[in-house]
Amino acid sequence: MEITLKVNGMTCAMCVKTIEAALKGLDGVKDATVNLGTETVRVVFDESRVGLNGIIKAIEDVGYSVVRERRDVVIKIGGMTCAMCVRTIETALKELPGVLDVGVNLGTETARVSYEPGAVDLDDIRKTIESVGYQFIGVEGEETYDVEGQLREKSLREMKRKLAIAWSIGIALFASMQMSRLGFEVRYLMPAQFIMATVAIAYAGRGIFEKAWGSLRHRNLSMEVMYSLGIGSAYFASVLATVRIIPEDFNFYEASVLLMAFLLLGRYLESRAKGRTSEAIKKLMGLQVKKATVLRDGKEIEVPISDVKVGDIVLVKPGERIPVDGIVLGGKGYVDESMITGEPVPNLKRKGDEVIGGTINKSSALKIEAKRVGRDTVLAQIIRLVEEAQNTKPPIQKLADKIVAYFIPAVLTIALLSFAYWYFVAGEPVLFAFTTLLSVLVIACPCAFGLATPTALTVGMGKGAEMGILIKNGEVLEIARKATVVLFDKTGTLTRGQPEVTDVVTFGMDEGEFLRLVASVEKRSEHPLGEAVVRKAGELGLDLGEPEEFEALAGRGLRAVIGGREVLAGNRKLMLERGIKTDGIEETLQKLENEAKTAIVVAIDGEVTGVMGVADTVKEGAREAIEELHRMGKKVGMITGDNRRTAEAIGKALSVDYILAEVLPGGKAGEVKKLQEKGEIVIFIGDGINDAPALAQADIGIAVGNATDIAMESGDIVLMRNDPRDVVKAIKLSQKTLGKIKQNIFWAMFYNTMLIPFAAGLAFILFGIEFRPEWAAGAMSISSVSVVTNSLLLKRTEV
């Protein structure tokens, strides 16, 4: 069993380590992965040995809270006859991990089920009901509680209250400490300072100490332990000074409260910033429609989206979001698909066209047959893919993980050594040595290391999702930078994938009339070349006639009679058979063939009247994409099953470095492997279906296609739009996201490398300044906030 839970209260890499250690220590938990950026934990466990409640309790025991999103549904059940039926269904459903409450009503034949969507879904509930012998008829109603958003707002409000208390008392204590410099006897103020500091720490700092205790119970050193040591040491030293056990100089009341105030301020700013890192996913989730209008028994009725089934007829009015993936059965209108594909221009949808759930119907009403609903829709798959990708760890994260593993023991050692040096070796007063110890404990911050990767991944991959670029795992970020060859499958990727009329040459006949006549004949043909001619006539708005006679001539062309005129359209062989001379058009035919175009010769009443060139044309943006890849220092190749002459004509037009022609679909993976054996790092771009072996073989596989039929499981990157320029954007986005991770890790290392020595006494040696603990707290807070803010700058990055 695998579940993903939202966890509140995480602030740094040690929080990640604490939760992972607590979960992995549970009997039955096979794996636990915590993502600080998305504030989630993915747990793989044996449900026969440990339950969801046990997992949640383990997280709460170490001082964190699980965001338990709650969804209530009323399910219609068939086949119940007695109270034992009720008990059977209730017992079966309650055993599902994630089901919070079940109440079955025999009279109404319904079950009200409260469950957590992250742990269980309606399909699991349906299977469970059916497995005990009853019928899952459908869902009557549904109500979703946005607990996560509400909890975040509640948490921020509570943090504001704690900040107000901590800062007001901290500033008051700081002011009272300055009174000693004006000649006031501080000893008379110390009882009042004790009360103020105790109130502030007990209210605002309680959570810090609770989490520290939870970590210690699981034999784990977390940042809460470090903060508790700093704040607690300053506070208890002050208490001892208040009762005259140690000198009054050890009054650190203002330092203990200001330490906590700076820490809370940093966490408040960090929490607000982190809430913005996953905005892209929230926007995508916001596209999911809650209700739909369906046709049932000839009537229009509004039902919860969970009640819509495959095959239902859904009505979508202008301005409404399309609730399901489906096929247009009736109506014609423009649909805005920008939030799914990144394409800003609305697309015209007619009968037979596919539409995507979550997109907006901009004009007239549409009647749609549902083909994919719920978790199977493209939008649901996108959200799932991006969430999974944000939970992956690129190789560079291993560096941060190693640093964090040794960080706190190292800091504790430095703090103790600094105290020992200044007191026992340098002969400084114990107060000074104690101050350096406190400053080192407070200023050290692995939070920035822990936030470096997940925040950048969350923002970068969320930005990609908004652009229609889905990066499926973190390893892609590193490989994209190192890639040396970008290999495109030709058909449908660099070219449009269907023949088009590229040239029309006539001899003594109006071009429009020529096209109209030939298209009128070709519309009876099922050949792709004939379809290209008909499309061309349609684009020009020509009115086509109806042939009186029609004959398809296999391998040669066709013959028809229209308006009393005999029309022949085909190749040289057809013309020779009918005794029609082509000597005068050989130069034209040769030119078209040299450009890898298929020539259609047209004769009317025994005379050649024109020639059309038909070819699979280069897609818009293909040249631009290849030029940009060359500027990035990457070699570009093209692989195709077409004949070499056609491949070389297109390859030459696009200026590619490699042309691999006449390669069968099964041989593409072998060609990729040959390049890899030569030391190349290969990115392969294909349609994600026929090219699956090559996508898997490549160092990075990029699946390109339209959003309704793309194979989501193929490739490491999925492009929702069939635009070659998005390949460049995907590579650049990968590089920029990795760049942000590296920047974050560098600044985290720079911060700790520079400031820990200052806190340990370097500031005193160089400048004669005693580095105060409250200064350390301020600097520590800035480091975490700066990493999250730096990651958020990815949103504004152009790719």
Short mmCIF file of N, CA and C in Angstrom, two decimals, residues 372-495:
data_model
loop_
_atom_site.label_atom_id
_atom_site.label_comp_id
_atom_site.label_asym_id
_atom_site.label_seq_id
_atom_site.Cartn_x
_atom_site.Cartn_y
_atom_site.Cartn_z
N ARG A 372 -13.20 9.79 -20.65
CA ARG A 372 -12.35 9.56 -19.47
C ARG A 372 -12.87 10.44 -18.34
N VAL A 373 -13.03 9.86 -17.15
CA VAL A 373 -13.56 10.61 -16.01
C VAL A 373 -12.66 10.37 -14.79
N GLY A 374 -12.81 11.25 -13.79
CA GLY A 374 -12.09 11.07 -12.52
C GLY A 374 -10.59 11.02 -12.67
N ARG A 375 -9.98 9.99 -12.09
CA ARG A 375 -8.53 9.85 -12.07
C ARG A 375 -7.95 9.56 -13.45
N ASP A 376 -8.79 9.19 -14.41
CA ASP A 376 -8.30 8.84 -15.74
C ASP A 376 -8.19 10.03 -16.68
N THR A 377 -8.70 11.19 -16.29
CA THR A 377 -8.65 12.34 -17.19
C THR A 377 -7.22 12.83 -17.34
N VAL A 378 -6.98 13.54 -18.43
CA VAL A 378 -5.65 14.11 -18.69
C VAL A 378 -5.24 15.04 -17.56
N LEU A 379 -6.17 15.88 -17.09
CA LEU A 379 -5.86 16.82 -16.02
C LEU A 379 -5.44 16.10 -14.75
N ALA A 380 -6.17 15.05 -14.37
CA ALA A 380 -5.81 14.28 -13.17
C ALA A 380 -4.44 13.63 -13.33
N GLN A 381 -4.15 13.15 -14.55
CA GLN A 381 -2.84 12.54 -14.79
C GLN A 381 -1.72 13.57 -14.71
N ILE A 382 -1.98 14.77 -15.23
CA ILE A 382 -0.98 15.84 -15.16
C ILE A 382 -0.67 16.18 -13.71
N ILE A 383 -1.71 16.37 -12.91
CA ILE A 383 -1.52 16.71 -11.49
C ILE A 383 -0.73 15.60 -10.80
N ARG A 384 -1.11 14.35 -11.07
CA ARG A 384 -0.41 13.22 -10.45
C ARG A 384 1.06 13.17 -10.88
N LEU A 385 1.31 13.38 -12.16
CA LEU A 385 2.68 13.35 -12.67
C LEU A 385 3.54 14.43 -12.03
N VAL A 386 3.00 15.64 -11.97
CA VAL A 386 3.78 16.75 -11.42
C VAL A 386 4.03 16.54 -9.93
N GLU A 387 3.03 16.07 -9.20
CA GLU A 387 3.21 15.81 -7.76
C GLU A 387 4.27 14.74 -7.54
N GLU A 388 4.25 13.68 -8.35
CA GLU A 388 5.25 12.63 -8.22
C GLU A 388 6.63 13.17 -8.55
N ALA A 389 6.72 13.99 -9.60
CA ALA A 389 8.00 14.55 -10.01
C ALA A 389 8.58 15.43 -8.91
N GLN A 390 7.72 16.20 -8.25
CA GLN A 390 8.19 17.09 -7.20
C GLN A 390 8.70 16.32 -5.99
N ASN A 391 8.34 15.06 -5.88
CA ASN A 391 8.81 14.23 -4.77
C ASN A 391 10.10 13.48 -5.09
N THR A 392 10.58 13.60 -6.34
CA THR A 392 11.82 12.91 -6.69
C THR A 392 13.03 13.72 -6.22
N LYS A 393 14.15 13.05 -6.11
CA LYS A 393 15.38 13.72 -5.69
C LYS A 393 16.44 13.58 -6.78
N PRO A 394 16.90 14.69 -7.37
CA PRO A 394 17.98 14.60 -8.34
C PRO A 394 19.28 14.23 -7.65
N PRO A 395 20.28 13.74 -8.39
CA PRO A 395 21.55 13.33 -7.77
C PRO A 395 22.20 14.40 -6.91
N ILE A 396 22.03 15.67 -7.30
CA ILE A 396 22.67 16.75 -6.54
C ILE A 396 22.14 16.82 -5.11
N GLN A 397 20.92 16.30 -4.90
CA GLN A 397 20.34 16.31 -3.56
C GLN A 397 21.14 15.43 -2.60
N LYS A 398 21.83 14.43 -3.15
CA LYS A 398 22.64 13.55 -2.29
C LYS A 398 23.69 14.34 -1.53
N LEU A 399 24.24 15.38 -2.20
CA LEU A 399 25.24 16.23 -1.54
C LEU A 399 24.63 16.92 -0.33
N ALA A 400 23.44 17.51 -0.54
CA ALA A 400 22.77 18.20 0.56
C ALA A 400 22.42 17.23 1.68
N ASP A 401 21.97 16.01 1.32
CA ASP A 401 21.60 15.01 2.33
C ASP A 401 22.81 14.61 3.18
N LYS A 402 23.97 14.46 2.51
CA LYS A 402 25.18 14.08 3.24
C LYS A 402 25.61 15.19 4.20
N ILE A 403 25.50 16.44 3.72
CA ILE A 403 25.88 17.57 4.57
C ILE A 403 25.00 17.61 5.81
N VAL A 404 23.70 17.46 5.62
CA VAL A 404 22.75 17.54 6.73
C VAL A 404 22.99 16.42 7.74
N ALA A 405 23.35 15.21 7.25
CA ALA A 405 23.56 14.07 8.14
C ALA A 405 24.65 14.34 9.18
N TYR A 406 25.66 15.08 8.77
CA TYR A 406 26.79 15.34 9.68
C TYR A 406 26.74 16.74 10.29
N PHE A 407 25.76 17.53 9.88
CA PHE A 407 25.78 18.94 10.22
C PHE A 407 25.63 19.20 11.71
N ILE A 408 24.57 18.68 12.32
CA ILE A 408 24.29 19.04 13.72
C ILE A 408 25.37 18.51 14.68
N PRO A 409 25.82 17.24 14.53
CA PRO A 409 26.93 16.82 15.38
C PRO A 409 28.16 17.72 15.24
N ALA A 410 28.42 18.17 13.99
CA ALA A 410 29.57 19.04 13.75
C ALA A 410 29.38 20.39 14.44
N VAL A 411 28.16 20.93 14.36
CA VAL A 411 27.89 22.23 14.98
C VAL A 411 27.99 22.15 16.51
N LEU A 412 27.44 21.08 17.08
CA LEU A 412 27.55 20.90 18.53
C LEU A 412 29.01 20.84 18.95
N THR A 413 29.81 20.16 18.14
CA THR A 413 31.25 20.05 18.43
C THR A 413 31.91 21.41 18.36
N ILE A 414 31.59 22.19 17.30
CA ILE A 414 32.18 23.53 17.14
C ILE A 414 31.77 24.43 18.31
N ALA A 415 30.49 24.34 18.71
CA ALA A 415 30.01 25.18 19.81
C ALA A 415 30.77 24.87 21.11
N LEU A 416 30.95 23.58 21.40
CA LEU A 416 31.67 23.19 22.62
C LEU A 416 33.14 23.57 22.54
N LEU A 417 33.74 23.39 21.35
CA LEU A 417 35.15 23.74 21.18
C LEU A 417 35.37 25.25 21.31
N SER A 418 34.40 26.03 20.77
CA SER A 418 34.54 27.49 20.88
C SER A 418 34.48 27.91 22.35
N PHE A 419 33.56 27.30 23.10
CA PHE A 419 33.49 27.60 24.55
C PHE A 419 34.81 27.23 25.23
N ALA A 420 35.30 26.02 24.95
CA ALA A 420 36.54 25.55 25.59
C ALA A 420 37.72 26.43 25.23
N TYR A 421 37.80 26.83 23.96
CA TYR A 421 38.95 27.66 23.54
C TYR A 421 38.96 29.00 24.26
N TRP A 422 37.80 29.70 24.20
CA TRP A 422 37.77 31.05 24.76
C TRP A 422 37.90 31.05 26.29
N TYR A 423 37.40 30.02 26.95
CA TYR A 423 37.46 30.02 28.41
C TYR A 423 38.78 29.43 28.93
N PHE A 424 39.14 28.26 28.39
CA PHE A 424 40.32 27.57 28.93
C PHE A 424 41.62 27.98 28.27
N VAL A 425 41.60 28.33 26.98
CA VAL A 425 42.85 28.65 26.27
C VAL A 425 43.08 30.16 26.21
N ALA A 426 42.06 30.91 25.72
CA ALA A 426 42.23 32.35 25.57
C ALA A 426 42.06 33.10 26.88
N GLY A 427 41.49 32.45 27.89
CA GLY A 427 41.34 33.08 29.20
C GLY A 427 40.27 34.15 29.27
N GLU A 428 39.33 34.12 28.32
CA GLU A 428 38.23 35.10 28.33
C GLU A 428 37.23 34.71 29.43
N PRO A 429 36.42 35.67 29.88
CA PRO A 429 35.43 35.36 30.92
C PRO A 429 34.46 34.27 30.45
N VAL A 430 33.94 33.54 31.43
CA VAL A 430 33.00 32.46 31.11
C VAL A 430 31.76 33.01 30.39
N LEU A 431 31.38 34.26 30.67
CA LEU A 431 30.24 34.87 30.02
C LEU A 431 30.47 34.99 28.51
N PHE A 432 31.67 35.42 28.14
CA PHE A 432 31.99 35.56 26.71
C PHE A 432 31.99 34.19 26.04
N ALA A 433 32.61 33.20 26.70
CA ALA A 433 32.66 31.85 26.13
C ALA A 433 31.26 31.27 25.96
N PHE A 434 30.42 31.53 26.95
CA PHE A 434 29.04 31.03 26.90
C PHE A 434 28.27 31.71 25.76
N THR A 435 28.52 32.99 25.54
CA THR A 435 27.86 33.73 24.46
C THR A 435 28.24 33.15 23.10
N THR A 436 29.51 32.81 22.91
CA THR A 436 29.92 32.22 21.63
C THR A 436 29.25 30.86 21.42
N LEU A 437 29.13 30.09 22.50
CA LEU A 437 28.46 28.79 22.40
C LEU A 437 27.00 28.98 21.94
N LEU A 438 26.30 29.93 22.57
CA LEU A 438 24.91 30.19 22.18
C LEU A 438 24.82 30.64 20.73
N SER A 439 25.71 31.54 20.33
CA SER A 439 25.67 32.09 18.97
C SER A 439 25.88 31.02 17.92
N VAL A 440 26.81 30.10 18.19
CA VAL A 440 27.07 29.02 17.23
C VAL A 440 25.85 28.10 17.13
N LEU A 441 25.26 27.76 18.28
CA LEU A 441 24.08 26.89 18.26
C LEU A 441 22.95 27.49 17.45
N VAL A 442 22.78 28.80 17.54
CA VAL A 442 21.64 29.46 16.90
C VAL A 442 21.89 29.75 15.42
N ILE A 443 23.11 30.15 15.09
CA ILE A 443 23.35 30.61 13.71
C ILE A 443 23.43 29.46 12.71
N ALA A 444 23.83 28.27 13.18
CA ALA A 444 23.94 27.12 12.28
C ALA A 444 22.56 26.74 11.76
N CYS A 445 22.43 26.56 10.44
CA CYS A 445 21.11 26.31 9.88
C CYS A 445 21.15 25.38 8.68
N PRO A 446 20.81 24.09 8.87
CA PRO A 446 20.70 23.20 7.72
C PRO A 446 19.36 23.35 7.00
N CYS A 447 18.49 24.23 7.53
CA CYS A 447 17.18 24.44 6.89
C CYS A 447 17.38 24.79 5.41
N ALA A 448 18.34 25.69 5.15
CA ALA A 448 18.57 26.13 3.78
C ALA A 448 18.97 24.97 2.88
N PHE A 449 19.77 24.03 3.41
CA PHE A 449 20.15 22.85 2.63
C PHE A 449 18.92 22.01 2.31
N GLY A 450 18.06 21.84 3.31
CA GLY A 450 16.87 21.02 3.12
C GLY A 450 15.88 21.62 2.15
N LEU A 451 15.82 22.95 2.10
CA LEU A 451 14.88 23.64 1.22
C LEU A 451 15.42 23.84 -0.18
N ALA A 452 16.72 23.73 -0.35
CA ALA A 452 17.39 24.07 -1.61
C ALA A 452 16.80 23.34 -2.81
N THR A 453 16.67 22.02 -2.70
CA THR A 453 16.19 21.22 -3.83
C THR A 453 14.67 21.22 -3.95
N PRO A 454 13.92 20.86 -2.91
CA PRO A 454 12.46 20.72 -3.09
C PRO A 454 11.75 22.00 -3.49
N THR A 455 12.18 23.15 -2.97
CA THR A 455 11.49 24.39 -3.35
C THR A 455 11.73 24.71 -4.82
N ALA A 456 12.97 24.55 -5.28
CA ALA A 456 13.27 24.81 -6.70
C ALA A 456 12.54 23.82 -7.60
N LEU A 457 12.52 22.54 -7.20
CA LEU A 457 11.80 21.54 -7.99
C LEU A 457 10.31 21.86 -8.08
N THR A 458 9.74 22.23 -6.95
CA THR A 458 8.31 22.52 -6.92
C THR A 458 7.96 23.68 -7.83
N VAL A 459 8.75 24.75 -7.75
CA VAL A 459 8.47 25.92 -8.58
C VAL A 459 8.76 25.62 -10.05
N GLY A 460 9.92 25.01 -10.32
CA GLY A 460 10.31 24.73 -11.70
C GLY A 460 9.35 23.80 -12.41
N MET A 461 8.98 22.71 -11.75
CA MET A 461 8.08 21.75 -12.38
C MET A 461 6.65 22.28 -12.45
N GLY A 462 6.29 23.12 -11.49
CA GLY A 462 4.98 23.77 -11.57
C GLY A 462 4.92 24.74 -12.73
N LYS A 463 6.00 25.48 -12.95
CA LYS A 463 6.07 26.40 -14.09
C LYS A 463 5.98 25.61 -15.40
N GLY A 464 6.66 24.46 -15.44
CA GLY A 464 6.61 23.61 -16.62
C GLY A 464 5.19 23.14 -16.90
N ALA A 465 4.46 22.75 -15.84
CA ALA A 465 3.09 22.28 -16.01
C ALA A 465 2.21 23.37 -16.60
N GLU A 466 2.42 24.62 -16.18
CA GLU A 466 1.66 25.73 -16.74
C GLU A 466 1.96 25.94 -18.21
N MET A 467 3.18 25.58 -18.64
CA MET A 467 3.60 25.75 -20.03
C MET A 467 3.28 24.52 -20.88
N GLY A 468 2.72 23.47 -20.26
CA GLY A 468 2.46 22.24 -20.99
C GLY A 468 3.68 21.35 -21.08
N ILE A 469 4.64 21.53 -20.15
CA ILE A 469 5.86 20.72 -20.13
C ILE A 469 5.91 19.98 -18.80
N LEU A 470 5.81 18.64 -18.85
CA LEU A 470 5.79 17.85 -17.63
C LEU A 470 7.11 17.12 -17.48
N ILE A 471 7.91 17.53 -16.50
CA ILE A 471 9.18 16.87 -16.20
C ILE A 471 8.89 15.84 -15.13
N LYS A 472 9.15 14.55 -15.44
CA LYS A 472 8.64 13.49 -14.59
C LYS A 472 9.59 13.03 -13.49
N ASN A 473 10.86 13.38 -13.56
CA ASN A 473 11.75 13.01 -12.45
C ASN A 473 12.94 13.96 -12.36
N GLY A 474 13.50 14.02 -11.17
CA GLY A 474 14.57 14.97 -10.89
C GLY A 474 15.88 14.69 -11.61
N GLU A 475 16.14 13.44 -11.98
CA GLU A 475 17.40 13.11 -12.65
C GLU A 475 17.54 13.81 -13.99
N VAL A 476 16.39 14.10 -14.62
CA VAL A 476 16.38 14.79 -15.91
C VAL A 476 17.15 16.11 -15.83
N LEU A 477 17.06 16.78 -14.70
CA LEU A 477 17.69 18.09 -14.55
C LEU A 477 19.19 18.03 -14.79
N GLU A 478 19.82 17.00 -14.25
CA GLU A 478 21.27 16.86 -14.39
C GLU A 478 21.65 16.42 -15.80
N ILE A 479 20.88 15.46 -16.36
CA ILE A 479 21.24 14.89 -17.66
C ILE A 479 21.06 15.91 -18.77
N ALA A 480 20.01 16.75 -18.69
CA ALA A 480 19.74 17.72 -19.75
C ALA A 480 20.93 18.64 -19.97
N ARG A 481 21.60 18.99 -18.89
CA ARG A 481 22.76 19.88 -19.00
C ARG A 481 23.91 19.19 -19.73
N LYS A 482 24.05 17.87 -19.50
CA LYS A 482 25.18 17.13 -20.06
C LYS A 482 24.92 16.55 -21.45
N ALA A 483 23.66 16.57 -21.90
CA ALA A 483 23.30 15.94 -23.18
C ALA A 483 24.12 16.52 -24.33
N THR A 484 24.57 15.63 -25.24
CA THR A 484 25.38 16.06 -26.38
C THR A 484 24.62 15.95 -27.70
N VAL A 485 23.65 15.02 -27.78
CA VAL A 485 22.90 14.80 -29.01
C VAL A 485 21.41 14.86 -28.72
N VAL A 486 20.69 15.61 -29.55
CA VAL A 486 19.23 15.63 -29.49
C VAL A 486 18.73 14.97 -30.76
N LEU A 487 18.07 13.82 -30.63
CA LEU A 487 17.66 13.00 -31.77
C LEU A 487 16.14 13.04 -31.91
N PHE A 488 15.67 13.58 -33.03
CA PHE A 488 14.23 13.69 -33.29
C PHE A 488 13.75 12.54 -34.18
N ASP A 489 12.59 11.96 -33.82
CA ASP A 489 11.88 11.14 -34.80
C ASP A 489 11.25 12.12 -35.78
N LYS A 490 11.33 11.81 -37.09
CA LYS A 490 10.90 12.79 -38.10
C LYS A 490 9.39 12.99 -38.15
N THR A 491 8.68 11.92 -38.45
CA THR A 491 7.26 12.03 -38.76
C THR A 491 6.43 12.40 -37.53
N GLY A 492 5.73 13.51 -37.62
CA GLY A 492 4.87 13.94 -36.53
C GLY A 492 5.58 14.74 -35.47
N THR A 493 6.91 14.82 -35.57
CA THR A 493 7.69 15.57 -34.58
C THR A 493 8.35 16.78 -35.23
N LEU A 494 9.16 16.52 -36.26
CA LEU A 494 9.73 17.61 -37.05
C LEU A 494 8.82 17.98 -38.22
N THR A 495 8.06 16.97 -38.69
CA THR A 495 7.11 17.23 -39.78
C THR A 495 5.69 17.09 -39.25
#
